[in-house]
PDB file of C-alpha atoms in Angstrom:
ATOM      1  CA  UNK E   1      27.245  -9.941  -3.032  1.00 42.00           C
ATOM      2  CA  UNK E   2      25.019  -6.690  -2.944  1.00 52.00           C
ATOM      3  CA  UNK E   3      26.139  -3.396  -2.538  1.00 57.00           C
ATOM      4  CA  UNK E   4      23.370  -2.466  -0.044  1.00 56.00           C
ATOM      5  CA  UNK E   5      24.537   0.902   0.461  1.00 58.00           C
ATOM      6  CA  UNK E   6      24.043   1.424  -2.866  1.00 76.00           C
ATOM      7  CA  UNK E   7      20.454   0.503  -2.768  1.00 91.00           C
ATOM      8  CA  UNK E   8      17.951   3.634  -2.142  1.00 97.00           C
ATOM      9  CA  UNK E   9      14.548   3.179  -1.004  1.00 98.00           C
ATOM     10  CA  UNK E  10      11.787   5.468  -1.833  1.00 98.00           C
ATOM     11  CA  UNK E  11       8.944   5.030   1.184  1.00 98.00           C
ATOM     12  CA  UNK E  12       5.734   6.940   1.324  1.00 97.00           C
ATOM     13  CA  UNK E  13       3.917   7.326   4.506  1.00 94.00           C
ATOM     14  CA  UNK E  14       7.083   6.193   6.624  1.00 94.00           C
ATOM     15  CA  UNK E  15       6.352   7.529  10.160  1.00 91.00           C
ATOM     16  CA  UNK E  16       4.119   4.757  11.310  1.00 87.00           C
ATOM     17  CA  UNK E  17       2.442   1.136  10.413  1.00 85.00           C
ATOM     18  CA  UNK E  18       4.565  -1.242   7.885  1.00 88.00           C
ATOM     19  CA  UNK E  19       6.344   2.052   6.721  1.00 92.00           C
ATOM     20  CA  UNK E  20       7.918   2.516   9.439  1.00 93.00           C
ATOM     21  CA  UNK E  21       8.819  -0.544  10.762  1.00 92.00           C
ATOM     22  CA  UNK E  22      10.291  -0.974   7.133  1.00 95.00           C
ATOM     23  CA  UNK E  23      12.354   2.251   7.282  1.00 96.00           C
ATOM     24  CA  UNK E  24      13.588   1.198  10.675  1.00 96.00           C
ATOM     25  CA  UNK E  25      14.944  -2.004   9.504  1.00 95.00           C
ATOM     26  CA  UNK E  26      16.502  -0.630   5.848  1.00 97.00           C
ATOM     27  CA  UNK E  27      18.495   1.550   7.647  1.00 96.00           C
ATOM     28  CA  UNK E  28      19.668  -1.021  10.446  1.00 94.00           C
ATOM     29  CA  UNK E  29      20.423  -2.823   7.636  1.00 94.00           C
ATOM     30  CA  UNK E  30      22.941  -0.367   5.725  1.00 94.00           C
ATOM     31  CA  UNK E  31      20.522   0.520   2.756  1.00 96.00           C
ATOM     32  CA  UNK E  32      19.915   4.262   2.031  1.00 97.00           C
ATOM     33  CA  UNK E  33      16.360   5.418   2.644  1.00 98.00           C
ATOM     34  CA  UNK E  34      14.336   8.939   1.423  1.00 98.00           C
ATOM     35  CA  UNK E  35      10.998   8.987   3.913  1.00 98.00           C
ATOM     36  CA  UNK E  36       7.839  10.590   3.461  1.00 97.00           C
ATOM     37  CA  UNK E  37       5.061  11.987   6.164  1.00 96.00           C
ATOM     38  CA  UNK E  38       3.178  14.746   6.379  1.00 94.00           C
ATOM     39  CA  UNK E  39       5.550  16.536   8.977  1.00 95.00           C
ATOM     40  CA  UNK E  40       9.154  16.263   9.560  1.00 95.00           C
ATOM     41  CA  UNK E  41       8.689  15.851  13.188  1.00 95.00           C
ATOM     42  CA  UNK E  42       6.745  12.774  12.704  1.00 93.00           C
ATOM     43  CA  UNK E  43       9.764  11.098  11.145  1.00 95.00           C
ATOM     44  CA  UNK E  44      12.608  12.753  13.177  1.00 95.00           C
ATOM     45  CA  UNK E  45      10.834  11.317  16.324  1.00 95.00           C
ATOM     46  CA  UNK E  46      10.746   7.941  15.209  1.00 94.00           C
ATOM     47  CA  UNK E  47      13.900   7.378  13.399  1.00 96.00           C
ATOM     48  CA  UNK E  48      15.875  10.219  13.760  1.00 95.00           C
ATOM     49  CA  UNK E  49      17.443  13.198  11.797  1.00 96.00           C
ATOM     50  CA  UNK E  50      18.650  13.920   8.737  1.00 97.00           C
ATOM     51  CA  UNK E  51      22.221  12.014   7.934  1.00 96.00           C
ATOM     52  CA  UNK E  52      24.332  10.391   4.787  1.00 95.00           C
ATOM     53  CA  UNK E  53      22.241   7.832   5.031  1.00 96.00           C
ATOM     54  CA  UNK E  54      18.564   8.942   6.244  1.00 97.00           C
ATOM     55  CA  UNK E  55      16.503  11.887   4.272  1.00 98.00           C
ATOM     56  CA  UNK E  56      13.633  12.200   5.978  1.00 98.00           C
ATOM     57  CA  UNK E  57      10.777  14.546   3.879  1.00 98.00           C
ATOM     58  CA  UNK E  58       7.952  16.650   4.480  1.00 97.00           C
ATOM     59  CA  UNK E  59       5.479  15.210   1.516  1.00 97.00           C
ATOM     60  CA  UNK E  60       1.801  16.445   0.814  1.00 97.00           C
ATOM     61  CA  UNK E  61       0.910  13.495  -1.610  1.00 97.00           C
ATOM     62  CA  UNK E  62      -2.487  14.748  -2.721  1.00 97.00           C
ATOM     63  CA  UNK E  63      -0.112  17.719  -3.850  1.00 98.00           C
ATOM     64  CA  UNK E  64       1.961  16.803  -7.099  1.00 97.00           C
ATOM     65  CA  UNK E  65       3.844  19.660  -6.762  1.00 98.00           C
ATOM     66  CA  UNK E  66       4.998  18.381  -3.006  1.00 98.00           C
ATOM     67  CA  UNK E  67       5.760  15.326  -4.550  1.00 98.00           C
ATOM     68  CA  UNK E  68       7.726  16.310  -7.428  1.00 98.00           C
ATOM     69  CA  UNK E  69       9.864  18.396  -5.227  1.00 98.00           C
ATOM     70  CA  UNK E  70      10.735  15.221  -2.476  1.00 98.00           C
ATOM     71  CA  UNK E  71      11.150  12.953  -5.226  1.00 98.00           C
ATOM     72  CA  UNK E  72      13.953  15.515  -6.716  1.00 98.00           C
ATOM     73  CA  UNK E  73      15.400  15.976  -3.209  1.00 98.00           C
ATOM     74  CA  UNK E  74      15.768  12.356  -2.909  1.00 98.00           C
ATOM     75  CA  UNK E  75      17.660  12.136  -6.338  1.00 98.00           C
ATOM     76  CA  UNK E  76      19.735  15.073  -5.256  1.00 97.00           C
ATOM     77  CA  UNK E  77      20.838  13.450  -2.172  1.00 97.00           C
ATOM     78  CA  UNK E  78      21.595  10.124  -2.932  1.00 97.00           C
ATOM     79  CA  UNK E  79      21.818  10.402  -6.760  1.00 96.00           C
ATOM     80  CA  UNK E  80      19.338   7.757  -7.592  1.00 97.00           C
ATOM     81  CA  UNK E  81      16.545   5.937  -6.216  1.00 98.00           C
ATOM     82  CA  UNK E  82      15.732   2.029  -7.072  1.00 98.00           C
ATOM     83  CA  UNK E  83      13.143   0.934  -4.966  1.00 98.00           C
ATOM     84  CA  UNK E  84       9.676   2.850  -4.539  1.00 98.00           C
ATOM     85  CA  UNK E  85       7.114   1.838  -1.813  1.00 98.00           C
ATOM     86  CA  UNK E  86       4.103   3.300  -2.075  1.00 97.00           C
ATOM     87  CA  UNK E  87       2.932   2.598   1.311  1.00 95.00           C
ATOM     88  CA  UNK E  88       0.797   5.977   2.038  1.00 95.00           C
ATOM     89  CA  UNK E  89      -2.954   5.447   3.221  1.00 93.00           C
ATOM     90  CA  UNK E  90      -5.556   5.539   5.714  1.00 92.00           C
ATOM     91  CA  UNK E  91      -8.753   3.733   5.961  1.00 91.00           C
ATOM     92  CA  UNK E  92     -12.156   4.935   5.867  1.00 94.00           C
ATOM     93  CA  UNK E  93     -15.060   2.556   7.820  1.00 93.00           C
ATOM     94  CA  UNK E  94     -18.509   3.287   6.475  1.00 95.00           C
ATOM     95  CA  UNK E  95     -20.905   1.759   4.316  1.00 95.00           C
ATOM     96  CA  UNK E  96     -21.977   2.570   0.656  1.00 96.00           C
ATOM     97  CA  UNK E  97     -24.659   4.606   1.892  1.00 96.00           C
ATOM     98  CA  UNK E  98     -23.697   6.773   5.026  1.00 96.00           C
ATOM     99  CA  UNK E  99     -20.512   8.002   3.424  1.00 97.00           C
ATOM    100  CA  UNK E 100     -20.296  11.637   2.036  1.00 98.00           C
ATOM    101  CA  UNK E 101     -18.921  12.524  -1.196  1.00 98.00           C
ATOM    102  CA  UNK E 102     -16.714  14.574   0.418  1.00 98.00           C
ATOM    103  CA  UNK E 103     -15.273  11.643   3.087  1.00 98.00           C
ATOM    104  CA  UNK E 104     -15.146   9.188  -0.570  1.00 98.00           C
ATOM    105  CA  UNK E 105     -13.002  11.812  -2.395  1.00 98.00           C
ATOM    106  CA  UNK E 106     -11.114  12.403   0.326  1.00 98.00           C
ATOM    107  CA  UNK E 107      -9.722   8.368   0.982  1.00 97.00           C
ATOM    108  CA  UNK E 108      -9.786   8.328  -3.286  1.00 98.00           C
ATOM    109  CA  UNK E 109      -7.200  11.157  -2.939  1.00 98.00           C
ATOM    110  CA  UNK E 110      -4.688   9.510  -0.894  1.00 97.00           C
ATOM    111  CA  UNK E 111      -5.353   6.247  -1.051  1.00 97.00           C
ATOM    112  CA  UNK E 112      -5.247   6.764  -4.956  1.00 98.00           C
ATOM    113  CA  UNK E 113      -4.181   9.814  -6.349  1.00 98.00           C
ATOM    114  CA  UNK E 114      -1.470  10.160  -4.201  1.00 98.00           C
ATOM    115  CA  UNK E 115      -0.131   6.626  -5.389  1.00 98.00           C
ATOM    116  CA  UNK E 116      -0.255   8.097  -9.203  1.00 98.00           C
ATOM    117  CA  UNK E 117       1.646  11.536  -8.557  1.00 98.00           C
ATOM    118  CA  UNK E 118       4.535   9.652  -6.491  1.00 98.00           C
ATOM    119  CA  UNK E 119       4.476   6.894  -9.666  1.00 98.00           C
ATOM    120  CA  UNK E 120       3.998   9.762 -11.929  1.00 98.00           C
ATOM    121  CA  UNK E 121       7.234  11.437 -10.390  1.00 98.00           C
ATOM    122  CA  UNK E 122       9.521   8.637 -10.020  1.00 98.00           C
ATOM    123  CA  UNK E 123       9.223   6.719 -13.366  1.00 98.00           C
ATOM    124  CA  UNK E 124      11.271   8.803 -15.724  1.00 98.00           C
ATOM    125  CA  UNK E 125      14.204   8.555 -13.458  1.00 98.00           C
ATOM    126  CA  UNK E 126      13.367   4.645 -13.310  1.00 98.00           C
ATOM    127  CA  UNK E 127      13.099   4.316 -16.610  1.00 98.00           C
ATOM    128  CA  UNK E 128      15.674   6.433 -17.673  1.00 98.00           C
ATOM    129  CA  UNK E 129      17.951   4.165 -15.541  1.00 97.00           C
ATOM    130  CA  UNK E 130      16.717   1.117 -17.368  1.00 98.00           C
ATOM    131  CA  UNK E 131      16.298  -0.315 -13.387  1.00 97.00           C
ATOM    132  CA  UNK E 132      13.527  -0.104 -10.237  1.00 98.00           C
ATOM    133  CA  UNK E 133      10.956  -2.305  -8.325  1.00 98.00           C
ATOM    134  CA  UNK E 134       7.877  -0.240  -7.136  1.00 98.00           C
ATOM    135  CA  UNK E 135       6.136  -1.791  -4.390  1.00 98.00           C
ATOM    136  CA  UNK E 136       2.348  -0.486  -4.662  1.00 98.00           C
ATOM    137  CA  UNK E 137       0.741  -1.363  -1.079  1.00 95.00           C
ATOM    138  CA  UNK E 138      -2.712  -2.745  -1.622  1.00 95.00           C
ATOM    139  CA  UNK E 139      -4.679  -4.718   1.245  1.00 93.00           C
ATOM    140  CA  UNK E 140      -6.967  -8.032   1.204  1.00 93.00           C
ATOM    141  CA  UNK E 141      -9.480  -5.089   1.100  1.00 94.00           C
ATOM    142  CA  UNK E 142      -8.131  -4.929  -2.965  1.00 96.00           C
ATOM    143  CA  UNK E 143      -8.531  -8.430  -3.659  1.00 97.00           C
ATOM    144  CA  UNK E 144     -11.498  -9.272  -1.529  1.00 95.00           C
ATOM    145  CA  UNK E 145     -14.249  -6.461  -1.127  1.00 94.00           C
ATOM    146  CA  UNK E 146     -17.152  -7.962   0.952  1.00 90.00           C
ATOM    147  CA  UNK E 147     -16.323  -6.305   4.354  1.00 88.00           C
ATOM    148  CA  UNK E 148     -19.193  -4.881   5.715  1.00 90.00           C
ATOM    149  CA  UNK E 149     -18.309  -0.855   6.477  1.00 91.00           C
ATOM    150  CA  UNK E 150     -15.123  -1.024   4.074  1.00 93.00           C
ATOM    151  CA  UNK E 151     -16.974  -1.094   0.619  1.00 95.00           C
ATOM    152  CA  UNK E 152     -15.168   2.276  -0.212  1.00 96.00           C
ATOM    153  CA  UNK E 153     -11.511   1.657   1.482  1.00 95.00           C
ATOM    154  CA  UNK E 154     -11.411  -1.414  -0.474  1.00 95.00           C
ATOM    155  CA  UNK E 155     -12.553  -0.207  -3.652  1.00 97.00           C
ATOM    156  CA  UNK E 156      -9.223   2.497  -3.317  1.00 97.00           C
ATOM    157  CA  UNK E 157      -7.196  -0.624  -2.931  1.00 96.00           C
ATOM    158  CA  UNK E 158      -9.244  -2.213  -5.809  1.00 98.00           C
ATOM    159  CA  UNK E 159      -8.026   0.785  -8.166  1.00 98.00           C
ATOM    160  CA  UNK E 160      -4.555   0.711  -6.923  1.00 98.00           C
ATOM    161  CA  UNK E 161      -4.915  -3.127  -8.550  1.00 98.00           C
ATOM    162  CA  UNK E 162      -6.023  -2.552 -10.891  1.00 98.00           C
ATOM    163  CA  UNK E 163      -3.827   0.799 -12.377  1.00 98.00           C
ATOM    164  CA  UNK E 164      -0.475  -1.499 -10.654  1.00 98.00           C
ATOM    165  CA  UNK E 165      -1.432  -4.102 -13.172  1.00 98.00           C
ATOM    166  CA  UNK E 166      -1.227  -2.443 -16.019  1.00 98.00           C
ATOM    167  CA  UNK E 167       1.776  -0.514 -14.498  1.00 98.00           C
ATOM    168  CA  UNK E 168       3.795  -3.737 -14.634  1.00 98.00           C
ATOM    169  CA  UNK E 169       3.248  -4.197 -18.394  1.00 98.00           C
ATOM    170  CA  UNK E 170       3.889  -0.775 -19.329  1.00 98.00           C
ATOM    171  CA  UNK E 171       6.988  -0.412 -16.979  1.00 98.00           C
ATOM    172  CA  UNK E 172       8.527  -4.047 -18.367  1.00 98.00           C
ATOM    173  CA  UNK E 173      10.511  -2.915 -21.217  1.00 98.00           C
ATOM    174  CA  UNK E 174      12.397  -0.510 -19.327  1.00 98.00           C
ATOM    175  CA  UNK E 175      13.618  -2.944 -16.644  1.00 98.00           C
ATOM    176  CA  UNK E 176      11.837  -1.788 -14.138  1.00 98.00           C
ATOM    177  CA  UNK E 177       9.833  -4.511 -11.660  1.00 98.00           C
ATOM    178  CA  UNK E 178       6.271  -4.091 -10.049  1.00 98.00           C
ATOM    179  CA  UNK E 179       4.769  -5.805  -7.501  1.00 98.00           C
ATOM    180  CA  UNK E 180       1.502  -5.707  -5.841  1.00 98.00           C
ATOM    181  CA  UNK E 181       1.212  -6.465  -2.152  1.00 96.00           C
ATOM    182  CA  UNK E 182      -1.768  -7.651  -0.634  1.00 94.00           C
ATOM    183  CA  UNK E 183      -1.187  -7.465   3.289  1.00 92.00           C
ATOM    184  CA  UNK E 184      -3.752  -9.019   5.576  1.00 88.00           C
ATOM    185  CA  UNK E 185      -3.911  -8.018   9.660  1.00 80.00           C
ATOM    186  CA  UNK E 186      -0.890  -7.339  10.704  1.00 60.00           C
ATOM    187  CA  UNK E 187       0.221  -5.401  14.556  1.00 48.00           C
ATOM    188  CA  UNK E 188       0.824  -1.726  13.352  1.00 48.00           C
ATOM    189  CA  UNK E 189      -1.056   1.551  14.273  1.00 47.00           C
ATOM    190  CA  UNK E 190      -3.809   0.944  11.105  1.00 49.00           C
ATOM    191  CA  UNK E 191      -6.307   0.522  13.207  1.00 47.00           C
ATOM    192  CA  UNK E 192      -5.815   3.743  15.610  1.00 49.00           C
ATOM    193  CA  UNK E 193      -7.873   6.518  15.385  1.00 58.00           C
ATOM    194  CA  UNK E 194      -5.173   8.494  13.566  1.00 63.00           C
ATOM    195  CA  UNK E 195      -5.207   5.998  10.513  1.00 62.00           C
ATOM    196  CA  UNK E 196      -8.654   5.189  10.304  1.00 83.00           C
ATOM    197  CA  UNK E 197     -11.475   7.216  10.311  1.00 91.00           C
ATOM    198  CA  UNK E 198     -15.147   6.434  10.919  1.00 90.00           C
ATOM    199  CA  UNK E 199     -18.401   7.853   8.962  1.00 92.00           C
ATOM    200  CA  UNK E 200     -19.402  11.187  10.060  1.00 94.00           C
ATOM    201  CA  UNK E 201     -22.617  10.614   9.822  1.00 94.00           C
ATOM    202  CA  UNK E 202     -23.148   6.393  10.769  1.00 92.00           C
ATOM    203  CA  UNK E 203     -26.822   4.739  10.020  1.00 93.00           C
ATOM    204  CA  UNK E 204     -27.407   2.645  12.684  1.00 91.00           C
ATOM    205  CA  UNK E 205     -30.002   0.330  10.456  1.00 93.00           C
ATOM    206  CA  UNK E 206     -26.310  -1.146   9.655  1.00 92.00           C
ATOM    207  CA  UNK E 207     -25.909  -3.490  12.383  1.00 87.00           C
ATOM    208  CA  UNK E 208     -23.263  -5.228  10.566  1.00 87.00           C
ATOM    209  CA  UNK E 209     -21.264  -2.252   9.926  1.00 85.00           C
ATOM    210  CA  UNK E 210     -21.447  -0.648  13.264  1.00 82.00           C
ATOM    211  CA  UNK E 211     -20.624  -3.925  14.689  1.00 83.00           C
ATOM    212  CA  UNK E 212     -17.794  -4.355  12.285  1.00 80.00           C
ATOM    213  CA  UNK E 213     -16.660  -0.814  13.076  1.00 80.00           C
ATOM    214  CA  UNK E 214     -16.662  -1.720  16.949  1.00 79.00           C
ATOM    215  CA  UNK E 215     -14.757  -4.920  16.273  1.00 76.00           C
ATOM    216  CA  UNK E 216     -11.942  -2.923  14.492  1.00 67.00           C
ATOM    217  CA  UNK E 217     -11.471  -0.552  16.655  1.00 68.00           C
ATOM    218  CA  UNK E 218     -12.066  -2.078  19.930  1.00 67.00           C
ATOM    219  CA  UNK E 219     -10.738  -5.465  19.804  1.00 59.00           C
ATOM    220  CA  UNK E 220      -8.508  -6.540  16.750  1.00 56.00           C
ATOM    221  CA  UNK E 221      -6.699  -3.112  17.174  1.00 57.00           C
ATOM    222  CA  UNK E 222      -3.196  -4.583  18.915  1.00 52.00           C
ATOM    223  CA  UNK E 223      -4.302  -7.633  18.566  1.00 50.00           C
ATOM    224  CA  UNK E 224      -3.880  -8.314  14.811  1.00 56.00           C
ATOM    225  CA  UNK E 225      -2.066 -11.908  13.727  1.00 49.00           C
ATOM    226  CA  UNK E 226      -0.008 -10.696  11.652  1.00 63.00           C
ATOM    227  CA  UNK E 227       4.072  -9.693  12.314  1.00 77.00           C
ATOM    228  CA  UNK E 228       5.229  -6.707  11.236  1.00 81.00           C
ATOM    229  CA  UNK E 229       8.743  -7.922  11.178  1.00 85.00           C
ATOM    230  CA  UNK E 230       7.837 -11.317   9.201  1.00 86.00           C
ATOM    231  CA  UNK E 231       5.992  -8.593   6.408  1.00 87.00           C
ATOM    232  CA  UNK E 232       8.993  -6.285   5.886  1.00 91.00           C
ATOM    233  CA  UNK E 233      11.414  -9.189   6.182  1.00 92.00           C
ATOM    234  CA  UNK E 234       9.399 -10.525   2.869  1.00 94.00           C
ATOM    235  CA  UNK E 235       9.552  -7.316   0.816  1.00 95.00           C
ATOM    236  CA  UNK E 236      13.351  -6.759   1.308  1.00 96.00           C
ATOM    237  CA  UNK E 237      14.005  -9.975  -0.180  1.00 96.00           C
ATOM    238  CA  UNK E 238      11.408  -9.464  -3.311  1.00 97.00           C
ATOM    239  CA  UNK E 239      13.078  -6.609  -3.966  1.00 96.00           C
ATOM    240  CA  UNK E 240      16.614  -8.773  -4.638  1.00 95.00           C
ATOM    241  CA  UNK E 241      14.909 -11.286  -6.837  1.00 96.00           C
ATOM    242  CA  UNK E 242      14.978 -10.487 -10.237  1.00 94.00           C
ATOM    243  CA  UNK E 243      11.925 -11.710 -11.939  1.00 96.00           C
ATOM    244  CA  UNK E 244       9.908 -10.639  -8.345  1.00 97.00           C
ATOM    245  CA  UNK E 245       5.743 -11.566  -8.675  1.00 97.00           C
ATOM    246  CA  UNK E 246       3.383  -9.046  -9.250  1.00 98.00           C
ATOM    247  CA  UNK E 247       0.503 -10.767  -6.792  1.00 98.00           C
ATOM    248  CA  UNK E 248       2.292 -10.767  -3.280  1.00 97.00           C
ATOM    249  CA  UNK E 249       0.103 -11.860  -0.419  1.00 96.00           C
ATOM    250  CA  UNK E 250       1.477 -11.364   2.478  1.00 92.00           C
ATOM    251  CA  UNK E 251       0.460 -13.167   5.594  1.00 89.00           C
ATOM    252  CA  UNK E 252      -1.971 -16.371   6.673  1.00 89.00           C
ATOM    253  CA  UNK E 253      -5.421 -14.730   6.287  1.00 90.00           C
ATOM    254  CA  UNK E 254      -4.208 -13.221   3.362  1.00 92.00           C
ATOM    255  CA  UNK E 255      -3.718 -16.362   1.786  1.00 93.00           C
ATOM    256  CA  UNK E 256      -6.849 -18.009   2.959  1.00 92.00           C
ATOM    257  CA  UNK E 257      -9.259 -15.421   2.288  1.00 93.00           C
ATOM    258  CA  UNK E 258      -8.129 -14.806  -1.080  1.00 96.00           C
ATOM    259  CA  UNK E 259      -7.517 -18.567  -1.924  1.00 97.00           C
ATOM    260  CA  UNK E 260     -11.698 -19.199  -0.973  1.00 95.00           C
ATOM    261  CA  UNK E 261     -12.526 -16.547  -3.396  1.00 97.00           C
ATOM    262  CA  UNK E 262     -10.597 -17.776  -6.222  1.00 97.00           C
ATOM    263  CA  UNK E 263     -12.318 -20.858  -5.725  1.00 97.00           C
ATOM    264  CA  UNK E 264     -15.326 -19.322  -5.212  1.00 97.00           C
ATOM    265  CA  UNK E 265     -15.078 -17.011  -8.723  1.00 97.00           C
ATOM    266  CA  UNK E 266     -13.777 -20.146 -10.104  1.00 97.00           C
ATOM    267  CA  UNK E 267     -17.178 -22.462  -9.397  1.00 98.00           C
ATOM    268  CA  UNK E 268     -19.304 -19.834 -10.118  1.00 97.00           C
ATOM    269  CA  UNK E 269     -17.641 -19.469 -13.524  1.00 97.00           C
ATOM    270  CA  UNK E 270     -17.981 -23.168 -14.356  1.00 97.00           C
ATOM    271  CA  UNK E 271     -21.852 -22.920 -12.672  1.00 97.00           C
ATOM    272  CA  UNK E 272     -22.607 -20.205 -15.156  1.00 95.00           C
ATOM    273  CA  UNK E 273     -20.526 -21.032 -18.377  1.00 95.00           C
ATOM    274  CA  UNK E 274     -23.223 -21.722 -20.837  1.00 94.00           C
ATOM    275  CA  UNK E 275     -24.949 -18.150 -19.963  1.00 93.00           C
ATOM    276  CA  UNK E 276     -21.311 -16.892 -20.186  1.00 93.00           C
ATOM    277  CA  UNK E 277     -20.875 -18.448 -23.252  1.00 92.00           C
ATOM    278  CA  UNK E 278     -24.290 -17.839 -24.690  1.00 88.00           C
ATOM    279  CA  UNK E 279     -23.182 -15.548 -27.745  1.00 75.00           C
ATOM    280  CA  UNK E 280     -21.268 -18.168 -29.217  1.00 67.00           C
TER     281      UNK E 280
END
């Protein structure tokens, strides 16, 4: 049987949504768990403070720097770490056009960058280990990317597809496991105005957007189908399988959205096979 207290969990962006509600339950249910937020008091208020078997940490992860430095008081603290969850993010409404550079960068950063410096930082010790699973939290927004307003929030979670793919090859040999989670609507704080932001400076020619923007915010917020519980129930028993998938979609929208554009891609690749195929 597993040693859970000898299992340590790595979890980015752990004071609210999934991350949380994950944290919450790994520790009800003996595991040892490093946290990340952007303030201490964030995490101490929700789940309490410092102990054998809680480190809660004060993370920038734009800032490699910040990140090397948790990722080294984790290791400190509990002398290893086997399971990473990359579950920092935020999402930016706005189309194509009314978004700055700066408010694109900005998402890119965290949604993205910060992903790479906490897998940057965590993969020698993984590797020198010869053991891990890294969880890298996408969204249906990284599978599926016609969402009126979410254009650049999905093409984050697009790149953190992408790079997680090719993260599971090159992380193989060592033992370690990857796997890609695709989470549709689910009842955490996402949605609230402190996890998404709108554009700065809207277009209101976008009727679809600002009525997509209105819809997030005003009526699925709260009222998502999705349970929390169900979502974090799934990834704590991926991470005991041993040959785990990389494509996890987690919940029933999830499933159906991306299932009609598989079968969409795949008609329109049969439709257009002999233009495909032209340069034969």
């Amino acid at each position: 049987m597993e040693n859970l207290k000898n299992k340590v969990w790595f979890v980015t962006g752990a004071s609210k949504g999934l991350g949380l509600t994950l944290v919450k339950r790994l520790l009800n249910d003996g595991y040892q768990v490093a946290a990340t937020s952007r303030t201490i008091k964030s995490l101490v208020n929700e789940v309490g403070e410092q102990s054998e078997n809680f480190l809660p940490l004060e993370v920038d992860i734009v800032n490699e720097q910040s990140v090397k430095i948790a990722v080294a008081k984790a290791i400190q603290h509990f002398k290893t770490i086997d399971v990473v969850v990359n579950n920092a993010g935020y999402g930016q409404i706005g189309t194509i056009e009314e978004l700055s550079n700066e408010e694109v960068r900005s998402n890119y950063d965290v949604n993205v960058f910060g992903l790479l410096n906490v897998t940057r930082q965590v993969l020698p010790h993984l590797r020198a280990n010869k053991s891990g699973h890294i969880f890298n939290i996408s969204s249906i927004g990284g599978f599926v990317g016609s969402f009126a307003a979410w254009g650049i929030y999905c093409s984050t979670k697009f790149a953190v597809a992408g790079l997680t793919e090719a993260l599971a090859v090159e992380a193989k040999p060592f033992g370690v496991n990857v796997t890609l989670v695709y989470p549709g609507y689910f009842r955490t704080s996402f949605l609230s105005k402190d996890s998404v932001l709108a554009p700065k400076n809207p277009i209101d020619d976008y009727l679809e957007a600002r009525q997509s923007q209105t819809a997030h915010q005003n009526e699925i917020d709260g009222n998502q189908p999705g349970d929390p519980d169900k979502a974090i129930n799934v990834l704590i028993e991926m991470s005991k399988e041993q040959n785990p998938p990389l494509h996890l979609f987690l919940g029933q929208d999830a499933y159906d959205i991306s299932k009609n554009k598989l079968e969409e891609v795949s008609s329109q690749l049969e439709n257009w096979k002999n233009y495909t195929c032209a340069n034969r």
